[in-house]
GROMACS .gro file of C-alpha atoms in nm:
model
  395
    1UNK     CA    1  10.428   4.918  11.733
    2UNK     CA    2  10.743   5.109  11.583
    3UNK     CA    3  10.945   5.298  11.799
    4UNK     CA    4  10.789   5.660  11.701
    5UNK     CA    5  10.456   5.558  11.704
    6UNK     CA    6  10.533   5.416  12.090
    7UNK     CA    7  10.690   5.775  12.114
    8UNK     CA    8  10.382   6.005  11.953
    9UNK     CA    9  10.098   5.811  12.114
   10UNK     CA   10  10.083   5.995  12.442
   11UNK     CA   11  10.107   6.305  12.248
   12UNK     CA   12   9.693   6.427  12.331
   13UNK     CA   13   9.749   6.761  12.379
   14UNK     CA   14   9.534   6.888  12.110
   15UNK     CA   15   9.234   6.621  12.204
   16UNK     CA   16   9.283   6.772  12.566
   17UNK     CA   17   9.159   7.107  12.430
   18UNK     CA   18   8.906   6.952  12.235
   19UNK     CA   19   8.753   6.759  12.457
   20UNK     CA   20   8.736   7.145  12.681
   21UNK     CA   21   8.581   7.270  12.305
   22UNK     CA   22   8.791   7.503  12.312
   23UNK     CA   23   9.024   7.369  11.997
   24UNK     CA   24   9.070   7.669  11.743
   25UNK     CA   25   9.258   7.520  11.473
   26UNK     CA   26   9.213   7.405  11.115
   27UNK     CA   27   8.861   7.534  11.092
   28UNK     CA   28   8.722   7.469  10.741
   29UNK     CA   29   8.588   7.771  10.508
   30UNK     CA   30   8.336   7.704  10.251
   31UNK     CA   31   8.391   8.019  10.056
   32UNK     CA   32   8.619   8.271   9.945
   33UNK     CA   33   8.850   8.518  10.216
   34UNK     CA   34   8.691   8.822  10.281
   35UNK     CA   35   8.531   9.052  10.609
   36UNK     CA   36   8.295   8.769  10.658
   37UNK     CA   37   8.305   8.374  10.597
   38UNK     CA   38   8.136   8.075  10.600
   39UNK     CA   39   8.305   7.883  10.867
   40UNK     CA   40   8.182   7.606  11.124
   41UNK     CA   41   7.819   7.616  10.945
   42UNK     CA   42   7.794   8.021  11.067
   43UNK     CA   43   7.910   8.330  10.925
   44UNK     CA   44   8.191   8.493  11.124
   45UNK     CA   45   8.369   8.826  11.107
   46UNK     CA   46   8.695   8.736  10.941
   47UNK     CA   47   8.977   8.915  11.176
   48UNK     CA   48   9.247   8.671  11.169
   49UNK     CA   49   9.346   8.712  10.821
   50UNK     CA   50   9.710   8.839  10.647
   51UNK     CA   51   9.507   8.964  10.353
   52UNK     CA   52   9.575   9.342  10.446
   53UNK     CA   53   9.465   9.489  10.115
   54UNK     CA   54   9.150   9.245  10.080
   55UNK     CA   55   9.259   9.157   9.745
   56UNK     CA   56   9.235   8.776   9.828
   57UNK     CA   57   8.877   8.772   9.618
   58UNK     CA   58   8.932   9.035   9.391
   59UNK     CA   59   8.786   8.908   9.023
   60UNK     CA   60   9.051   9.075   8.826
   61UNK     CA   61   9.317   8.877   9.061
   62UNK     CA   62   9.140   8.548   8.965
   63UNK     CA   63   9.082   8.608   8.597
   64UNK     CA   64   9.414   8.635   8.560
   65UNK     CA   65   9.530   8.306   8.747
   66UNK     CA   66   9.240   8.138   8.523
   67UNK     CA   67   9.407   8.295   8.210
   68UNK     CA   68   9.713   8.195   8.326
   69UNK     CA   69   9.619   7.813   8.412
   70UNK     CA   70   9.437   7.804   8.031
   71UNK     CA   71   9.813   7.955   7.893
   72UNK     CA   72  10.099   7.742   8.068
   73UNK     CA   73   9.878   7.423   8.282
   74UNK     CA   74   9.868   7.379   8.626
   75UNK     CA   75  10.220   7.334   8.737
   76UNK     CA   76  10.572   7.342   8.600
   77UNK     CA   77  10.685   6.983   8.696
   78UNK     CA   78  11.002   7.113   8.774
   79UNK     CA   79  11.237   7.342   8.962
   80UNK     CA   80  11.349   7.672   8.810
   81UNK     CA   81  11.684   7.583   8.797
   82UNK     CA   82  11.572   7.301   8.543
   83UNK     CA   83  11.271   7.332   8.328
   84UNK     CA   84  11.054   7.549   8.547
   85UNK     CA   85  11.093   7.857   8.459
   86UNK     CA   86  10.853   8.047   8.256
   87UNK     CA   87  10.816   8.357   8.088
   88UNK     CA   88  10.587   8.533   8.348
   89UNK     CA   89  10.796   8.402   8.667
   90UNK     CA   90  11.100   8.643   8.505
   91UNK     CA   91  10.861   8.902   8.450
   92UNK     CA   92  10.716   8.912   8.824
   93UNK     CA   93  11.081   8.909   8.929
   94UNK     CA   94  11.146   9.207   8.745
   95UNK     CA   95  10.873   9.369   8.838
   96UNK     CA   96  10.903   9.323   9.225
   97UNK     CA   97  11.299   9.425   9.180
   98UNK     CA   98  11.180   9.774   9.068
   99UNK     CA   99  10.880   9.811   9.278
  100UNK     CA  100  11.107   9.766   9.604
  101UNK     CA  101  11.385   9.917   9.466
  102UNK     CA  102  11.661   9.685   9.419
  103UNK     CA  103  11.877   9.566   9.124
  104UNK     CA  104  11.708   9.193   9.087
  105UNK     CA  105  11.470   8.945   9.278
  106UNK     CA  106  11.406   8.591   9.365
  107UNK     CA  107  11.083   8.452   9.370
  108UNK     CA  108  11.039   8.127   9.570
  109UNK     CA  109  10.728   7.888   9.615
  110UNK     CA  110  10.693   8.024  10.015
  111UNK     CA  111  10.806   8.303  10.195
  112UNK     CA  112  10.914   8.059  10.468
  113UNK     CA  113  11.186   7.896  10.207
  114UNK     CA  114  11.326   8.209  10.120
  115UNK     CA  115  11.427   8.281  10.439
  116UNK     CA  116  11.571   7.896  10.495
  117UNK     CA  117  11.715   7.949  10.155
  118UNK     CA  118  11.861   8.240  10.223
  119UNK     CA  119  12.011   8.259  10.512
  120UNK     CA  120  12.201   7.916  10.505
  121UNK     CA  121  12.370   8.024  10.207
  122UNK     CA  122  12.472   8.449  10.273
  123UNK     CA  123  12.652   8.377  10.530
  124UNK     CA  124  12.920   8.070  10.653
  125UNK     CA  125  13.109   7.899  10.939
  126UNK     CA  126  13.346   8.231  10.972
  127UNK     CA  127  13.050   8.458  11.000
  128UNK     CA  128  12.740   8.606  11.242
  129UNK     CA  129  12.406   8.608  11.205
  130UNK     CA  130  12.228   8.857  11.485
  131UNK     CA  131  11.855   8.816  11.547
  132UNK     CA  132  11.581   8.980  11.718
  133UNK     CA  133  11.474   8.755  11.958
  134UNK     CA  134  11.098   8.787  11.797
  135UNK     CA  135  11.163   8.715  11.480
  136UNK     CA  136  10.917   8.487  11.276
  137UNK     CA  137  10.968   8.169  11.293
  138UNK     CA  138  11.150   8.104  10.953
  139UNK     CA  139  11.431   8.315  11.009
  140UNK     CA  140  11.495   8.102  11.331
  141UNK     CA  141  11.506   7.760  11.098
  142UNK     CA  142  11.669   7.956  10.822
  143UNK     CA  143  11.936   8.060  11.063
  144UNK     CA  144  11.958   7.701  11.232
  145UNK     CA  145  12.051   7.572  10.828
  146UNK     CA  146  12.322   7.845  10.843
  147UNK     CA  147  12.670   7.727  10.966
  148UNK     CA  148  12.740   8.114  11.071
  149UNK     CA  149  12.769   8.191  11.426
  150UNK     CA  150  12.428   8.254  11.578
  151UNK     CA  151  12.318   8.507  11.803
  152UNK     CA  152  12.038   8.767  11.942
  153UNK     CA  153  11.939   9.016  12.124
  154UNK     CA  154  11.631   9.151  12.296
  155UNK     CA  155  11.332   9.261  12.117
  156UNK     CA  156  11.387   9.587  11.978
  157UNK     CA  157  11.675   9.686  12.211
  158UNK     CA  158  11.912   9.861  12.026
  159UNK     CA  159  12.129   9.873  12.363
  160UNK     CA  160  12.118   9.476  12.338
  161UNK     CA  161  12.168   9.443  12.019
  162UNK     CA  162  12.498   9.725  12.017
  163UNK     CA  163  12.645   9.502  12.341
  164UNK     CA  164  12.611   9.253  12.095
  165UNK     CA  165  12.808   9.383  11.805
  166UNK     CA  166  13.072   9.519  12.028
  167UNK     CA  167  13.226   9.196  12.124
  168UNK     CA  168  13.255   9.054  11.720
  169UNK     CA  169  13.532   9.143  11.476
  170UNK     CA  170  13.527   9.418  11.273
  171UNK     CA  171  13.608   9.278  10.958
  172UNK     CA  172  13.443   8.988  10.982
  173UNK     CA  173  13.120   8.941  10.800
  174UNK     CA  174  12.765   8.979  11.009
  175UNK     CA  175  12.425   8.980  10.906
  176UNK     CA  176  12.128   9.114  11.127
  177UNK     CA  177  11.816   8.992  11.050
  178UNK     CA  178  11.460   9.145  11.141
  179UNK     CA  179  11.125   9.131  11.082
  180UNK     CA  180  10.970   9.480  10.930
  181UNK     CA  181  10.676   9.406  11.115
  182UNK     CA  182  10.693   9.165  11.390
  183UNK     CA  183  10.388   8.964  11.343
  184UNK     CA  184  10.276   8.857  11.624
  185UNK     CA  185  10.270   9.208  11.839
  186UNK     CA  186  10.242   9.397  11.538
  187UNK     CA  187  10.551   9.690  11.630
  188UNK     CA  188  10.808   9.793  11.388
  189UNK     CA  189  11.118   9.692  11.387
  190UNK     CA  190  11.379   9.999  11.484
  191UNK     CA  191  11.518   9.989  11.155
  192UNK     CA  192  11.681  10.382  11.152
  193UNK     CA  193  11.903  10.304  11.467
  194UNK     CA  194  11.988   9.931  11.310
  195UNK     CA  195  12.144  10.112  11.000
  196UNK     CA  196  12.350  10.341  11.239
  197UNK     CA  197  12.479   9.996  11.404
  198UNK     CA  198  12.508   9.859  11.077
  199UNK     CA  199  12.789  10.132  10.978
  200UNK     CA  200  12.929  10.171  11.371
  201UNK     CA  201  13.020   9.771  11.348
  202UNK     CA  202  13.054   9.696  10.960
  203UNK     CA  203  12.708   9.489  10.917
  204UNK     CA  204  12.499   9.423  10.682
  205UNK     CA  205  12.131   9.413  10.716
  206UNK     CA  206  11.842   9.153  10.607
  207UNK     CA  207  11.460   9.282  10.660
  208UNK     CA  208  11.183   9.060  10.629
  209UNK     CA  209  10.904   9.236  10.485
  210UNK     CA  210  10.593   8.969  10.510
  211UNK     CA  211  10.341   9.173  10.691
  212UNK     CA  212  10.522   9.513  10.564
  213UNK     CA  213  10.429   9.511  10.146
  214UNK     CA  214  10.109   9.626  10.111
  215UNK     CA  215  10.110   9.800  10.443
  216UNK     CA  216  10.360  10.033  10.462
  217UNK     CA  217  10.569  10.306  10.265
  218UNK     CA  218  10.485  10.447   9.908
  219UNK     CA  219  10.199  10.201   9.692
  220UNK     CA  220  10.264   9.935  10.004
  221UNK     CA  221  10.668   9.896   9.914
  222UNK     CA  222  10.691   9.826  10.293
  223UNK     CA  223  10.867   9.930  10.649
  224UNK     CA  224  11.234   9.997  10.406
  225UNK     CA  225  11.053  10.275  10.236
  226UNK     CA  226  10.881  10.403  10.485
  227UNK     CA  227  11.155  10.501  10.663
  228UNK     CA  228  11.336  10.579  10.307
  229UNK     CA  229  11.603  10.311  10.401
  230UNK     CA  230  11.579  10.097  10.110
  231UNK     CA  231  11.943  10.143   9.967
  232UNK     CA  232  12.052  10.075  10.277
  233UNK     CA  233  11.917   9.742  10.341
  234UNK     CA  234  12.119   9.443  10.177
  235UNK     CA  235  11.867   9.224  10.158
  236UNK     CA  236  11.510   9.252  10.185
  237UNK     CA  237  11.209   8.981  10.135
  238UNK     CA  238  10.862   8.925  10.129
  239UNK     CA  239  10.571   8.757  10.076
  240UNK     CA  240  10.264   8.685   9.782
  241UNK     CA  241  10.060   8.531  10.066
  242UNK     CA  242   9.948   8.849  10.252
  243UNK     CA  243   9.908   9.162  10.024
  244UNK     CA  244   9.980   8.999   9.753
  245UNK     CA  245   9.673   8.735   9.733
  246UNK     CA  246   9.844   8.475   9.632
  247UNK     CA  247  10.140   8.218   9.755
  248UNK     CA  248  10.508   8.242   9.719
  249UNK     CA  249  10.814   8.433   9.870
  250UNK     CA  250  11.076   8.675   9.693
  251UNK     CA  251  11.420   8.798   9.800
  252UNK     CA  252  11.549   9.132   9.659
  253UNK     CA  253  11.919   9.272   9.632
  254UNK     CA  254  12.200   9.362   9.427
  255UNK     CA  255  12.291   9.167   9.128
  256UNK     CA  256  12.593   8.981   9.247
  257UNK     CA  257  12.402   8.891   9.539
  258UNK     CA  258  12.110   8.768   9.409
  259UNK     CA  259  12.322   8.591   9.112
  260UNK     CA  260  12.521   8.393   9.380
  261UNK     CA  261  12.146   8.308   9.533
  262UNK     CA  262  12.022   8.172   9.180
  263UNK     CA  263  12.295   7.954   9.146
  264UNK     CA  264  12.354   7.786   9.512
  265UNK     CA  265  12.028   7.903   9.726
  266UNK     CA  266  11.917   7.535   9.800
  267UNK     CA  267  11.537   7.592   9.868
  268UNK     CA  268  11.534   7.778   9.513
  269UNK     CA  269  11.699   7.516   9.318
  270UNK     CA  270  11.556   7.191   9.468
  271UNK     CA  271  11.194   7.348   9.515
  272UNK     CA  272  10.912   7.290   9.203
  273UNK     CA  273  10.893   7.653   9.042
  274UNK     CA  274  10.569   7.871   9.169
  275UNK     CA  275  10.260   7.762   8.972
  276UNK     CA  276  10.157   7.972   8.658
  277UNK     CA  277   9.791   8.022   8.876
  278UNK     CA  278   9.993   8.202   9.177
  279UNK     CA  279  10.271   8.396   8.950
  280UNK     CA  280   9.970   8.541   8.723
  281UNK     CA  281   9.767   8.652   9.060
  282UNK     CA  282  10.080   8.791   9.244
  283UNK     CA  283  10.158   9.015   8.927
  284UNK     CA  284   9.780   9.091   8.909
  285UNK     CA  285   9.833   9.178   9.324
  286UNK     CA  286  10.132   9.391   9.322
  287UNK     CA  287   9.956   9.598   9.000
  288UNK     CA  288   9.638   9.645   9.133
  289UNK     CA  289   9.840   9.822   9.453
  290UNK     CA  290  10.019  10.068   9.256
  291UNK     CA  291   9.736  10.142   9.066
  292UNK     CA  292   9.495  10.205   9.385
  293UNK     CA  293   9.630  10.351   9.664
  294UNK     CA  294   9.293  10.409   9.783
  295UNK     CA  295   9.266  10.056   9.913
  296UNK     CA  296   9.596  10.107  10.154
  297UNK     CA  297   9.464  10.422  10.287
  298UNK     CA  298   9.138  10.312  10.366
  299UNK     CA  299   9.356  10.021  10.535
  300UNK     CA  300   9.490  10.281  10.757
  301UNK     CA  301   9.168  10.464  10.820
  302UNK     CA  302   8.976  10.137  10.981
  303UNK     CA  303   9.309  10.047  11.122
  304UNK     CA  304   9.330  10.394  11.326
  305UNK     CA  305   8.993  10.351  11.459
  306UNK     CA  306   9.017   9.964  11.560
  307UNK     CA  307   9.313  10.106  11.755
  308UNK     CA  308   9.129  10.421  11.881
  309UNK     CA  309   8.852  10.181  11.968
  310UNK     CA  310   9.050   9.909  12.123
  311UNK     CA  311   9.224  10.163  12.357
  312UNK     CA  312   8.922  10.334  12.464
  313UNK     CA  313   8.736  10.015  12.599
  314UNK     CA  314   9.082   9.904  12.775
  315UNK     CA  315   9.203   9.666  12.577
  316UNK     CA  316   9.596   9.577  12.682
  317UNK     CA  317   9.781   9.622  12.292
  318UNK     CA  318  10.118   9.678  12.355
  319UNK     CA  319  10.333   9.898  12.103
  320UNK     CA  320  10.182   9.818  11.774
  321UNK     CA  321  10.174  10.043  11.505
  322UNK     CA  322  10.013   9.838  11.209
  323UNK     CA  323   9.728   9.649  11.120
  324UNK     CA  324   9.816   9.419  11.347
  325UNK     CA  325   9.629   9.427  11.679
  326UNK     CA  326   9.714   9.218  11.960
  327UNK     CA  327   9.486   9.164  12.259
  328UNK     CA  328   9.702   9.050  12.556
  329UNK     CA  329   9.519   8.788  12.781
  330UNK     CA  330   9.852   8.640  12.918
  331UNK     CA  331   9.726   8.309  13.019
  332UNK     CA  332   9.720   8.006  12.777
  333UNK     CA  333   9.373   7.829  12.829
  334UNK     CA  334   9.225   8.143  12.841
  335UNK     CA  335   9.343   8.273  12.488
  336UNK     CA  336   9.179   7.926  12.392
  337UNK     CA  337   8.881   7.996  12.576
  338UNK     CA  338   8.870   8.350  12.448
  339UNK     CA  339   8.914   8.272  12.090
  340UNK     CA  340   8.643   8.006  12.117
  341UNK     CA  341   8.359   8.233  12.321
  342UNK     CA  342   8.467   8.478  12.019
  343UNK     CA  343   8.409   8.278  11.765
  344UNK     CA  344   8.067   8.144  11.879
  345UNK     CA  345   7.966   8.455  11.934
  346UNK     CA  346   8.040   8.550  11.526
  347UNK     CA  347   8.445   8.681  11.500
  348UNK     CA  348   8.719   8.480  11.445
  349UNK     CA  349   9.033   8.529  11.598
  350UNK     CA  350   9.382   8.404  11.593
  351UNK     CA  351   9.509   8.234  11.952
  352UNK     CA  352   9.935   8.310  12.005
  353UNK     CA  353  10.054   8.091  12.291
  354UNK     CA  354  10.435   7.972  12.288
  355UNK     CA  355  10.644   7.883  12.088
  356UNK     CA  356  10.502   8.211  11.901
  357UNK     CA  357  10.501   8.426  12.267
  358UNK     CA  358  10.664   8.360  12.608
  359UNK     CA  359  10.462   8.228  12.837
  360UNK     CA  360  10.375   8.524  12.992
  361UNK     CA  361  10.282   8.708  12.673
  362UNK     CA  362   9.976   8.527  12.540
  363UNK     CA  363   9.763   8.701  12.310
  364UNK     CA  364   9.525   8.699  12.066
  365UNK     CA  365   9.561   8.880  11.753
  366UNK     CA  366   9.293   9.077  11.584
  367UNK     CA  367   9.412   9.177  11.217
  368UNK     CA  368   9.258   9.431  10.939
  369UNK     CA  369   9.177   9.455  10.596
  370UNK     CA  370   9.104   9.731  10.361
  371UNK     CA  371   8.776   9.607  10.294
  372UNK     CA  372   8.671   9.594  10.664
  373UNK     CA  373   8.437   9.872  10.737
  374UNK     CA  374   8.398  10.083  11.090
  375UNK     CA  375   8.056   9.935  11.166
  376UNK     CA  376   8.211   9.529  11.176
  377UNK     CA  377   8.506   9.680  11.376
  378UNK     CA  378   8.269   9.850  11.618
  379UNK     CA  379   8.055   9.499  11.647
  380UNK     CA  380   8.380   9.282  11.714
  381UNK     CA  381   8.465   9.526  11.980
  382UNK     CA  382   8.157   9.500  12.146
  383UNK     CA  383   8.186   9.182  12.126
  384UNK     CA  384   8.518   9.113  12.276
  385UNK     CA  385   8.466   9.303  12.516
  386UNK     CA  386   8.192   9.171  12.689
  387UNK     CA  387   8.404   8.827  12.697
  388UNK     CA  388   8.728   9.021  12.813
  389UNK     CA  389   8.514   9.097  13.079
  390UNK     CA  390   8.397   8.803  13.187
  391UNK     CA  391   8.663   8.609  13.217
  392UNK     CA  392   8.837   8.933  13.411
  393UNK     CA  393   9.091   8.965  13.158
  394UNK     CA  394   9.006   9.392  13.176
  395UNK     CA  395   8.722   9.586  13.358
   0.00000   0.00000   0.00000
């Protein structure tokens, strides 16, 4: 036996929680995303999902990635920088540019490479990179790839993140980077009193928009709109794998920016090109949107009750403001346990246990759709709370 597999064969943590039956990952579904799938040989209510518009089944959405596989094949066999860029990937880059409001976009194949991509190359060895200390997951690696000076500050403390800023140079370059929508608790980031800090210390300012397009600000253009601090914001990025209803990441800016990006940005150049199947449904995505805002406000309208609901029966959420729900539990083998007595009893849930959370902050999170209705919030409710209850998680 090699040296790593003498390493990685005591690693049974995962059989450990099977063997309890409480294990809640890679569940197979047998169907398309929607309110309700086919998963574990039941139907469950679907409330772990990023799909916020419930546009991940929508028929126009996959006529057009069928049109699109019939036009240009399956795949691109190549990197954009090479031979894989088509037509309609420098059409969905336009479009996206205007639709959040900046000169020119990026699109990557995953909303976790553009921020790798990204953030090693904006900023160098002379310069800072300030995160919140929740942010997702792939602005922590894409900062690690960075050879800029790395540090954070508490979640959402402003006072942190000024004491922060104070001690670096004026003139020197430094980047803070947030999440719109922190995705795990669901809150907002503070972005009004970041763009004071930005021009009190000389910043500039990178927002990660993943759970915030589709969700927030005018036709779903995200948190930067919604607080009509678009122009202000150097960079900002998303994703096609929420909202959107497909797969993919983009990164918007100004044109010098995003030029320098094109030509160096290392997860863009060495990455095969998007396939024509996911640029077609994106497109298809970010039109049907604009064209309906119907389906974000009824978004909002089952989201207001599930929170309405959720605080009425006692339910610990924290500060969240979006579709995003999460049910503290704050103990580890009981999010397991919870997420498994949930999903036997018909709703699926998402368990967040550390890395994701500290320790202390276990959770699990409970997520909406547009095409949820009030009647299969009001059933998961019920049903949660009867197995909050029992394992004395509220009263």
């Amino acid at each position: 036996m090699g040296q790593l597999q003498e390493r990685y064969k005591s690693y049974r943590i995962p059989q450990e929680f099977m063997e309890k039956g409480v294990y809640p990952y890679f569940r197979e579904i047998t169907g398309k995303q929607g309110t309700e799938v086919e998963m574990g040989g039941h139907k469950v209510l679907m409330f772990g999902s990023n799909a916020y518009t419930g546009l991940t089944g929508d028929q126009r959405i996959i006529d057009k990635a069928k049109a699109a596989l019939d036009k240009y094949g399956s795949g691109c066999a190549g990197s954009r920088f090479l031979n894989g860029t088509l037509d309609i990937h420098v059409q969905l880059e336009k479009e996206i540019a205007e639709f959040i409001g900046k000169d020119d976009c990026l699109c990557l194949s995953t909303g976790f490479s553009v921020n790798q991509g990204v953030l090693a190359m904006v900023v160098g060895k002379d310069d800072y990179i300030i995160c919140d200390d929740r942010d997702h997951a792939s602005i922590v690696d894409g900062r690690r790839l960075s050879f800029a000076k790395q540090l954070h500050y508490k979640h959402n403390d402003m006072e942190d993140l000024e004491r922060v800023l104070q001690k670096l140079p004026h003139d020197a370059v430094k980047l803070i980077v947030v999440d719109g929508v922190f995705s795990m608790e669901g809150d907002l980031a503070k972005l009004p009193e970041i763009i004071e800090l930005k021009h009190k210390y000389n910043c500039s300012v990178m927002v990660d928009e993943a759970h915030g397009v589709g969700v927030f600000g005018r036709q779903g253009r995200g948190v930067c709109d919604h607080f009509g601090l678009t122009d202000e914001v150097d960079l900002i990025m998303g994703t096609f794998s929420k909202s959107l209803a497909s797969i993919g990441g983009f990164i918007c800016s100004d044109s010098d920016t995003i030029n320098f990006l094109r030509h160096t940005c290392r997860t863009y150049i060495f990455s095969a090109s998007n396939t024509p199947a996911a640029t077609a449904a994106a497109m298809e995505a970010l039109h049907i949107i604009q064209q309906e805002p119907e389906r974000i406000e009824k978004l909002w309208t089952v989201t207001r009750y599930a929170l309405k609901r959720f605080r009425e029966e006692g339910f610990e959420i924290g500060e969240t403001e979006s579709p995003i729900i999460p049910l503290y539990v704050r103990d580890a083998e009981k999010t397991f346990l919870v997420t498994a007595l949930a999903f036997n009893n018909g709703v699926f849930i998402n368990p967040v246990i550390p890395p994701a959370c500290a320790p202390q902050d276990t959770l699990v999170r409970y997520a909406l759709m547009a095409t949820h209705t009030e009647e299969q919030v009001e059933r998961s409710v019920k049903i949660l709370k009867k197995i909050f209850i029992e394992q004395g998680i509220i009263k």
